[in-house]
mmCIF file of N, CA, C and O in Angstrom:
data_model
loop_
_atom_site.group_PDB
_atom_site.id
_atom_site.type_symbol
_atom_site.label_atom_id
_atom_site.label_comp_id
_atom_site.label_asym_id
_atom_site.label_seq_id
_atom_site.Cartn_x
_atom_site.Cartn_y
_atom_site.Cartn_z
ATOM 1 N N UNK A 13 3.974 -18.003 15.701
ATOM 2 C CA UNK A 13 4.578 -16.678 15.734
ATOM 3 C C UNK A 13 5.406 -16.427 14.480
ATOM 4 O O UNK A 13 5.484 -15.314 14.009
ATOM 5 N N UNK A 14 6.015 -17.482 13.961
ATOM 6 C CA UNK A 14 6.828 -17.331 12.756
ATOM 7 C C UNK A 14 5.983 -16.843 11.579
ATOM 8 O O UNK A 14 6.437 -16.020 10.792
ATOM 9 N N UNK A 15 4.745 -17.332 11.482
ATOM 10 C CA UNK A 15 3.860 -16.893 10.392
ATOM 11 C C UNK A 15 3.578 -15.396 10.491
ATOM 12 O O UNK A 15 3.545 -14.695 9.476
ATOM 13 N N UNK A 16 3.398 -14.900 11.708
ATOM 14 C CA UNK A 16 3.155 -13.473 11.899
ATOM 15 C C UNK A 16 4.374 -12.656 11.478
ATOM 16 O O UNK A 16 4.243 -11.643 10.782
ATOM 17 N N UNK A 17 5.539 -13.103 11.855
ATOM 18 C CA UNK A 17 6.770 -12.401 11.482
ATOM 19 C C UNK A 17 6.944 -12.420 9.970
ATOM 20 O O UNK A 17 7.325 -11.407 9.368
ATOM 21 N N UNK A 18 6.642 -13.552 9.338
ATOM 22 C CA UNK A 18 6.704 -13.631 7.874
ATOM 23 C C UNK A 18 5.724 -12.663 7.231
ATOM 24 O O UNK A 18 6.047 -12.001 6.238
ATOM 25 N N UNK A 19 4.524 -12.561 7.789
ATOM 26 C CA UNK A 19 3.516 -11.647 7.249
ATOM 27 C C UNK A 19 3.949 -10.196 7.399
ATOM 28 O O UNK A 19 3.793 -9.390 6.483
ATOM 29 N N UNK A 20 4.513 -9.856 8.542
ATOM 30 C CA UNK A 20 5.001 -8.488 8.771
ATOM 31 C C UNK A 20 6.125 -8.171 7.785
ATOM 32 O O UNK A 20 6.152 -7.092 7.185
ATOM 33 N N UNK A 21 7.021 -9.110 7.583
ATOM 34 C CA UNK A 21 8.125 -8.891 6.634
ATOM 35 C C UNK A 21 7.583 -8.740 5.215
ATOM 36 O O UNK A 21 8.042 -7.896 4.449
ATOM 37 N N UNK A 22 6.578 -9.533 4.849
ATOM 38 C CA UNK A 22 5.964 -9.405 3.535
ATOM 39 C C UNK A 22 5.352 -8.015 3.386
ATOM 40 O O UNK A 22 5.482 -7.384 2.330
ATOM 41 N N UNK A 23 4.668 -7.526 4.425
ATOM 42 C CA UNK A 23 4.069 -6.190 4.376
ATOM 43 C C UNK A 23 5.139 -5.126 4.135
ATOM 44 O O UNK A 23 4.932 -4.197 3.352
ATOM 45 N N UNK A 24 6.256 -5.256 4.810
ATOM 46 C CA UNK A 24 7.351 -4.288 4.619
ATOM 47 C C UNK A 24 7.896 -4.337 3.203
ATOM 48 O O UNK A 24 8.149 -3.291 2.587
ATOM 49 N N UNK A 25 8.077 -5.534 2.672
ATOM 50 C CA UNK A 25 8.571 -5.669 1.294
ATOM 51 C C UNK A 25 7.552 -5.147 0.285
ATOM 52 O O UNK A 25 7.920 -4.475 -0.686
ATOM 53 N N UNK A 26 6.291 -5.444 0.513
ATOM 54 C CA UNK A 26 5.223 -4.970 -0.381
ATOM 55 C C UNK A 26 5.131 -3.451 -0.351
ATOM 56 O O UNK A 26 4.933 -2.806 -1.378
ATOM 57 N N UNK A 27 5.296 -2.870 0.822
ATOM 58 C CA UNK A 27 5.275 -1.408 0.955
ATOM 59 C C UNK A 27 6.422 -0.796 0.155
ATOM 60 O O UNK A 27 6.225 0.181 -0.577
ATOM 61 N N UNK A 28 7.607 -1.375 0.246
ATOM 62 C CA UNK A 28 8.765 -0.870 -0.501
ATOM 63 C C UNK A 28 8.537 -0.990 -2.010
ATOM 64 O O UNK A 28 8.827 -0.070 -2.768
ATOM 65 N N UNK A 29 7.998 -2.137 -2.442
ATOM 66 C CA UNK A 29 7.728 -2.343 -3.866
ATOM 67 C C UNK A 29 6.697 -1.341 -4.364
ATOM 68 O O UNK A 29 6.867 -0.725 -5.420
ATOM 69 N N UNK A 30 5.634 -1.134 -3.594
ATOM 70 C CA UNK A 30 4.576 -0.200 -4.000
ATOM 71 C C UNK A 30 5.093 1.239 -4.039
ATOM 72 O O UNK A 30 4.713 2.018 -4.916
ATOM 73 N N UNK A 31 5.961 1.601 -3.093
ATOM 74 C CA UNK A 31 6.547 2.957 -3.101
ATOM 75 C C UNK A 31 7.376 3.185 -4.357
ATOM 76 O O UNK A 31 7.290 4.243 -4.980
ATOM 77 N N UNK A 32 8.187 2.196 -4.727
ATOM 78 C CA UNK A 32 9.020 2.327 -5.933
ATOM 79 C C UNK A 32 8.153 2.436 -7.179
ATOM 80 O O UNK A 32 8.418 3.264 -8.061
ATOM 81 N N UNK A 33 7.120 1.615 -7.258
ATOM 82 C CA UNK A 33 6.225 1.661 -8.409
ATOM 83 C C UNK A 33 5.502 3.003 -8.485
ATOM 84 O O UNK A 33 5.428 3.613 -9.556
ATOM 85 N N UNK A 34 5.001 3.481 -7.369
ATOM 86 C CA UNK A 34 4.309 4.777 -7.352
ATOM 87 C C UNK A 34 5.254 5.900 -7.773
ATOM 88 O O UNK A 34 4.868 6.788 -8.545
ATOM 89 N N UNK A 35 6.488 5.860 -7.283
ATOM 90 C CA UNK A 35 7.466 6.893 -7.647
ATOM 91 C C UNK A 35 7.753 6.858 -9.152
ATOM 92 O O UNK A 35 7.841 7.914 -9.795
ATOM 93 N N UNK A 36 7.877 5.672 -9.721
ATOM 94 C CA UNK A 36 8.129 5.548 -11.160
ATOM 95 C C UNK A 36 6.948 6.059 -11.972
ATOM 96 O O UNK A 36 7.129 6.727 -12.997
ATOM 97 N N UNK A 37 5.746 5.759 -11.532
ATOM 98 C CA UNK A 37 4.558 6.230 -12.248
ATOM 99 C C UNK A 37 4.397 7.738 -12.118
ATOM 100 O O UNK A 37 4.083 8.426 -13.102
ATOM 101 N N UNK A 38 4.613 8.272 -10.918
ATOM 102 C CA UNK A 38 4.463 9.716 -10.710
ATOM 103 C C UNK A 38 5.509 10.516 -11.476
ATOM 104 O O UNK A 38 5.234 11.616 -11.942
ATOM 105 N N UNK A 39 6.705 9.969 -11.623
ATOM 106 C CA UNK A 39 7.772 10.692 -12.316
ATOM 107 C C UNK A 39 7.641 10.601 -13.836
ATOM 108 O O UNK A 39 8.311 11.329 -14.561
ATOM 109 N N UNK A 40 6.793 9.692 -14.309
ATOM 110 C CA UNK A 40 6.630 9.531 -15.747
ATOM 111 C C UNK A 40 7.572 8.512 -16.350
ATOM 112 O O UNK A 40 7.542 8.274 -17.561
ATOM 113 N N UNK A 41 8.415 7.888 -15.538
ATOM 114 C CA UNK A 41 9.321 6.852 -16.057
ATOM 115 C C UNK A 41 8.543 5.635 -16.511
ATOM 116 O O UNK A 41 9.002 4.897 -17.384
ATOM 117 N N UNK A 42 7.381 5.423 -15.907
ATOM 118 C CA UNK A 42 6.516 4.306 -16.279
ATOM 119 C C UNK A 42 5.104 4.832 -16.493
ATOM 120 O O UNK A 42 4.725 5.853 -15.936
ATOM 121 N N UNK A 43 4.358 4.108 -17.292
ATOM 122 C CA UNK A 43 2.943 4.413 -17.500
ATOM 123 C C UNK A 43 2.193 3.097 -17.370
ATOM 124 O O UNK A 43 2.766 2.025 -17.555
ATOM 125 N N UNK A 44 0.926 3.177 -17.074
ATOM 126 C CA UNK A 44 0.112 1.979 -16.964
ATOM 127 C C UNK A 44 -1.085 2.127 -17.879
ATOM 128 O O UNK A 44 -1.784 3.138 -17.844
ATOM 129 N N UNK A 45 -1.315 1.116 -18.704
ATOM 130 C CA UNK A 45 -2.427 1.159 -19.652
ATOM 131 C C UNK A 45 -3.170 -0.168 -19.611
ATOM 132 O O UNK A 45 -2.620 -1.199 -19.238
ATOM 133 N N UNK A 46 -4.445 -0.110 -19.998
ATOM 134 C CA UNK A 46 -5.281 -1.303 -20.082
ATOM 135 C C UNK A 46 -5.957 -1.322 -21.440
ATOM 136 O O UNK A 46 -6.324 -0.280 -21.969
ATOM 137 N N UNK A 47 -6.111 -2.522 -21.978
ATOM 138 C CA UNK A 47 -6.861 -2.681 -23.212
ATOM 139 C C UNK A 47 -8.291 -2.999 -22.829
ATOM 140 O O UNK A 47 -8.592 -4.072 -22.333
ATOM 141 N N UNK A 48 -9.172 -2.068 -23.059
ATOM 142 C CA UNK A 48 -10.580 -2.213 -22.669
ATOM 143 C C UNK A 48 -11.472 -2.585 -23.856
ATOM 144 O O UNK A 48 -12.660 -2.298 -23.858
ATOM 145 N N UNK A 49 -10.890 -3.188 -24.841
ATOM 146 C CA UNK A 49 -11.665 -3.638 -25.997
ATOM 147 C C UNK A 49 -11.721 -2.645 -27.134
ATOM 148 O O UNK A 49 -12.067 -2.996 -28.249
ATOM 149 N N UNK A 50 -11.385 -1.392 -26.864
ATOM 150 C CA UNK A 50 -11.399 -0.359 -27.896
ATOM 151 C C UNK A 50 -10.017 0.247 -28.047
ATOM 152 O O UNK A 50 -9.880 1.392 -28.442
ATOM 153 N N UNK A 51 -9.010 -0.513 -27.679
ATOM 154 C CA UNK A 51 -7.633 -0.016 -27.728
ATOM 155 C C UNK A 51 -7.119 0.269 -26.326
ATOM 156 O O UNK A 51 -7.825 0.128 -25.324
ATOM 157 N N UNK A 52 -5.884 0.651 -26.281
ATOM 158 C CA UNK A 52 -5.223 0.883 -24.996
ATOM 159 C C UNK A 52 -5.611 2.238 -24.417
ATOM 160 O O UNK A 52 -5.655 3.240 -25.122
ATOM 161 N N UNK A 53 -5.882 2.227 -23.106
ATOM 162 C CA UNK A 53 -6.285 3.430 -22.387
ATOM 163 C C UNK A 53 -5.297 3.644 -21.243
ATOM 164 O O UNK A 53 -5.001 2.715 -20.487
ATOM 165 N N UNK A 54 -4.805 4.875 -21.114
ATOM 166 C CA UNK A 54 -3.873 5.202 -20.028
ATOM 167 C C UNK A 54 -4.638 5.260 -18.708
ATOM 168 O O UNK A 54 -5.584 6.019 -18.561
ATOM 169 N N UNK A 55 -4.222 4.436 -17.755
ATOM 170 C CA UNK A 55 -4.861 4.403 -16.439
ATOM 171 C C UNK A 55 -3.833 4.687 -15.339
ATOM 172 O O UNK A 55 -4.009 4.277 -14.192
ATOM 173 N N UNK A 56 -2.791 5.423 -15.685
ATOM 174 C CA UNK A 56 -1.718 5.719 -14.747
ATOM 175 C C UNK A 56 -2.232 6.436 -13.506
ATOM 176 O O UNK A 56 -1.888 6.069 -12.379
ATOM 177 N N UNK A 57 -3.063 7.443 -13.683
ATOM 178 C CA UNK A 57 -3.571 8.220 -12.546
ATOM 179 C C UNK A 57 -4.377 7.339 -11.599
ATOM 180 O O UNK A 57 -4.212 7.417 -10.373
ATOM 181 N N UNK A 58 -5.223 6.497 -12.146
ATOM 182 C CA UNK A 58 -6.021 5.595 -11.310
ATOM 183 C C UNK A 58 -5.122 4.595 -10.584
ATOM 184 O O UNK A 58 -5.359 4.266 -9.417
ATOM 185 N N UNK A 59 -4.090 4.125 -11.248
ATOM 186 C CA UNK A 59 -3.158 3.183 -10.634
ATOM 187 C C UNK A 59 -2.411 3.839 -9.472
ATOM 188 O O UNK A 59 -2.236 3.232 -8.417
ATOM 189 N N UNK A 60 -1.991 5.071 -9.654
ATOM 190 C CA UNK A 60 -1.303 5.803 -8.583
ATOM 191 C C UNK A 60 -2.239 5.958 -7.382
ATOM 192 O O UNK A 60 -1.828 5.749 -6.238
ATOM 193 N N UNK A 61 -3.488 6.284 -7.631
ATOM 194 C CA UNK A 61 -4.464 6.431 -6.537
ATOM 195 C C UNK A 61 -4.642 5.121 -5.777
ATOM 196 O O UNK A 61 -4.672 5.109 -4.543
ATOM 197 N N UNK A 62 -4.759 4.011 -6.509
ATOM 198 C CA UNK A 62 -4.902 2.704 -5.854
ATOM 199 C C UNK A 62 -3.654 2.348 -5.064
ATOM 200 O O UNK A 62 -3.750 1.808 -3.954
ATOM 201 N N UNK A 63 -2.486 2.661 -5.610
ATOM 202 C CA UNK A 63 -1.242 2.385 -4.893
ATOM 203 C C UNK A 63 -1.157 3.183 -3.599
ATOM 204 O O UNK A 63 -0.702 2.670 -2.574
ATOM 205 N N UNK A 64 -1.582 4.430 -3.633
ATOM 206 C CA UNK A 64 -1.540 5.257 -2.421
ATOM 207 C C UNK A 64 -2.470 4.705 -1.345
ATOM 208 O O UNK A 64 -2.112 4.689 -0.161
ATOM 209 N N UNK A 65 -3.650 4.244 -1.736
ATOM 210 C CA UNK A 65 -4.555 3.610 -0.772
ATOM 211 C C UNK A 65 -3.934 2.331 -0.213
ATOM 212 O O UNK A 65 -4.013 2.060 0.988
ATOM 213 N N UNK A 66 -3.322 1.560 -1.085
ATOM 214 C CA UNK A 66 -2.639 0.326 -0.688
ATOM 215 C C UNK A 66 -1.520 0.646 0.307
ATOM 216 O O UNK A 66 -1.387 -0.026 1.334
ATOM 217 N N UNK A 67 -0.753 1.681 0.023
ATOM 218 C CA UNK A 67 0.331 2.085 0.923
ATOM 219 C C UNK A 67 -0.208 2.556 2.266
ATOM 220 O O UNK A 67 0.357 2.225 3.318
ATOM 221 N N UNK A 68 -1.299 3.305 2.257
ATOM 222 C CA UNK A 68 -1.916 3.744 3.513
ATOM 223 C C UNK A 68 -2.328 2.548 4.367
ATOM 224 O O UNK A 68 -2.106 2.531 5.577
ATOM 225 N N UNK A 69 -2.914 1.544 3.727
ATOM 226 C CA UNK A 69 -3.338 0.354 4.461
ATOM 227 C C UNK A 69 -2.150 -0.426 5.008
ATOM 228 O O UNK A 69 -2.175 -0.883 6.159
ATOM 229 N N UNK A 70 -1.101 -0.569 4.203
ATOM 230 C CA UNK A 70 0.102 -1.260 4.677
ATOM 231 C C UNK A 70 0.743 -0.503 5.833
ATOM 232 O O UNK A 70 1.144 -1.108 6.839
ATOM 233 N N UNK A 71 0.832 0.813 5.705
ATOM 234 C CA UNK A 71 1.405 1.626 6.783
ATOM 235 C C UNK A 71 0.601 1.458 8.068
ATOM 236 O O UNK A 71 1.170 1.324 9.152
ATOM 237 N N UNK A 72 -0.731 1.460 7.937
ATOM 238 C CA UNK A 72 -1.597 1.303 9.101
ATOM 239 C C UNK A 72 -1.394 -0.061 9.754
ATOM 240 O O UNK A 72 -1.294 -0.155 10.978
ATOM 241 N N UNK A 73 -1.339 -1.113 8.957
ATOM 242 C CA UNK A 73 -1.140 -2.450 9.518
ATOM 243 C C UNK A 73 0.190 -2.556 10.247
ATOM 244 O O UNK A 73 0.255 -3.104 11.356
ATOM 245 N N UNK A 74 1.241 -2.031 9.627
ATOM 246 C CA UNK A 74 2.557 -2.100 10.255
ATOM 247 C C UNK A 74 2.624 -1.234 11.506
ATOM 248 O O UNK A 74 3.218 -1.629 12.515
ATOM 249 N N UNK A 75 1.990 -0.075 11.468
ATOM 250 C CA UNK A 75 1.952 0.795 12.647
ATOM 251 C C UNK A 75 1.198 0.110 13.786
ATOM 252 O O UNK A 75 1.657 0.119 14.937
ATOM 253 N N UNK A 76 0.071 -0.494 13.457
ATOM 254 C CA UNK A 76 -0.717 -1.195 14.474
ATOM 255 C C UNK A 76 0.079 -2.354 15.065
ATOM 256 O O UNK A 76 0.045 -2.580 16.280
ATOM 257 N N UNK A 77 0.806 -3.079 14.235
ATOM 258 C CA UNK A 77 1.643 -4.180 14.720
ATOM 259 C C UNK A 77 2.690 -3.660 15.704
ATOM 260 O O UNK A 77 2.885 -4.235 16.777
ATOM 261 N N UNK A 78 3.358 -2.573 15.340
ATOM 262 C CA UNK A 78 4.398 -2.017 16.206
ATOM 263 C C UNK A 78 3.815 -1.526 17.533
ATOM 264 O O UNK A 78 4.417 -1.712 18.590
ATOM 265 N N UNK A 79 2.633 -0.905 17.479
ATOM 266 C CA UNK A 79 1.984 -0.424 18.701
ATOM 267 C C UNK A 79 1.640 -1.609 19.605
ATOM 268 O O UNK A 79 1.923 -1.589 20.809
ATOM 269 N N UNK A 80 1.033 -2.632 19.044
ATOM 270 C CA UNK A 80 0.646 -3.794 19.839
ATOM 271 C C UNK A 80 1.864 -4.540 20.383
ATOM 272 O O UNK A 80 1.849 -5.038 21.501
ATOM 273 N N UNK A 81 2.911 -4.593 19.589
ATOM 274 C CA UNK A 81 4.135 -5.274 20.019
ATOM 275 C C UNK A 81 4.798 -4.529 21.173
ATOM 276 O O UNK A 81 5.330 -5.130 22.089
ATOM 277 N N UNK A 82 4.729 -3.203 21.144
ATOM 278 C CA UNK A 82 5.382 -2.398 22.177
ATOM 279 C C UNK A 82 4.525 -2.255 23.434
ATOM 280 O O UNK A 82 5.011 -1.799 24.454
ATOM 281 N N UNK A 83 3.241 -2.591 23.319
ATOM 282 C CA UNK A 83 2.348 -2.461 24.460
ATOM 283 C C UNK A 83 1.834 -1.048 24.673
ATOM 284 O O UNK A 83 1.216 -0.746 25.680
ATOM 285 N N UNK A 84 2.062 -0.156 23.716
ATOM 286 C CA UNK A 84 1.591 1.232 23.809
ATOM 287 C C UNK A 84 0.076 1.274 23.610
ATOM 288 O O UNK A 84 -0.513 0.343 23.062
ATOM 289 N N UNK A 85 -0.567 2.360 24.034
ATOM 290 C CA UNK A 85 -2.020 2.490 23.830
ATOM 291 C C UNK A 85 -2.371 2.430 22.343
ATOM 292 O O UNK A 85 -1.600 2.889 21.488
ATOM 293 N N UNK A 86 -3.520 1.870 22.040
ATOM 294 C CA UNK A 86 -3.964 1.728 20.653
ATOM 295 C C UNK A 86 -4.183 3.087 20.016
ATOM 296 O O UNK A 86 -4.561 4.042 20.678
ATOM 297 N N UNK A 87 -3.943 3.152 18.709
ATOM 298 C CA UNK A 87 -4.184 4.380 17.942
ATOM 299 C C UNK A 87 -5.385 4.152 17.038
ATOM 300 O O UNK A 87 -5.772 3.019 16.762
ATOM 301 N N UNK A 88 -5.964 5.250 16.576
ATOM 302 C CA UNK A 88 -7.100 5.163 15.661
ATOM 303 C C UNK A 88 -6.647 4.469 14.377
ATOM 304 O O UNK A 88 -5.616 4.805 13.820
ATOM 305 N N UNK A 89 -7.407 3.495 13.915
ATOM 306 C CA UNK A 89 -7.009 2.746 12.734
ATOM 307 C C UNK A 89 -7.352 3.492 11.452
ATOM 308 O O UNK A 89 -8.172 4.416 11.450
ATOM 309 N N UNK A 90 -6.751 3.075 10.380
ATOM 310 C CA UNK A 90 -6.965 3.670 9.072
ATOM 311 C C UNK A 90 -8.447 3.599 8.699
ATOM 312 O O UNK A 90 -9.022 4.566 8.227
ATOM 313 N N UNK A 91 -9.065 2.459 8.905
ATOM 314 C CA UNK A 91 -10.475 2.311 8.559
ATOM 315 C C UNK A 91 -11.349 3.251 9.370
ATOM 316 O O UNK A 91 -12.311 3.802 8.880
ATOM 317 N N UNK A 92 -11.019 3.429 10.655
ATOM 318 C CA UNK A 92 -11.782 4.364 11.487
ATOM 319 C C UNK A 92 -11.600 5.789 10.999
ATOM 320 O O UNK A 92 -12.540 6.566 10.978
ATOM 321 N N UNK A 93 -10.400 6.141 10.570
ATOM 322 C CA UNK A 93 -10.134 7.494 10.070
ATOM 323 C C UNK A 93 -10.927 7.744 8.794
ATOM 324 O O UNK A 93 -11.445 8.832 8.570
ATOM 325 N N UNK A 94 -10.997 6.734 7.906
ATOM 326 C CA UNK A 94 -11.692 6.895 6.634
ATOM 327 C C UNK A 94 -13.199 7.014 6.818
ATOM 328 O O UNK A 94 -13.873 7.649 6.033
ATOM 329 N N UNK A 95 -13.748 6.391 7.852
ATOM 330 C CA UNK A 95 -15.191 6.400 8.026
ATOM 331 C C UNK A 95 -15.695 7.696 8.643
ATOM 332 O O UNK A 95 -16.899 7.943 8.646
ATOM 333 N N UNK A 96 -14.814 8.531 9.173
ATOM 334 C CA UNK A 96 -15.246 9.798 9.788
ATOM 335 C C UNK A 96 -15.589 10.845 8.773
ATOM 336 O O UNK A 96 -15.239 10.919 7.708
#
């Protein structure tokens, strides 16, 4: 059970870190670039999109954990929502 609690806590910390990073990128305080062999290319927009998907997945996992822990009826999962 301790491993599960550690994993849930990691998810919460990762969600907070990803939110801060996304906010910094969206506000322009930070930019993200990659060197693709022909010089540096700004990939900030793509990074923000990936972070938002990552946040959606973390939110879904944490929500599902809370639902299962409380014994409430199951909710539609993130993956099920995306496949519709």
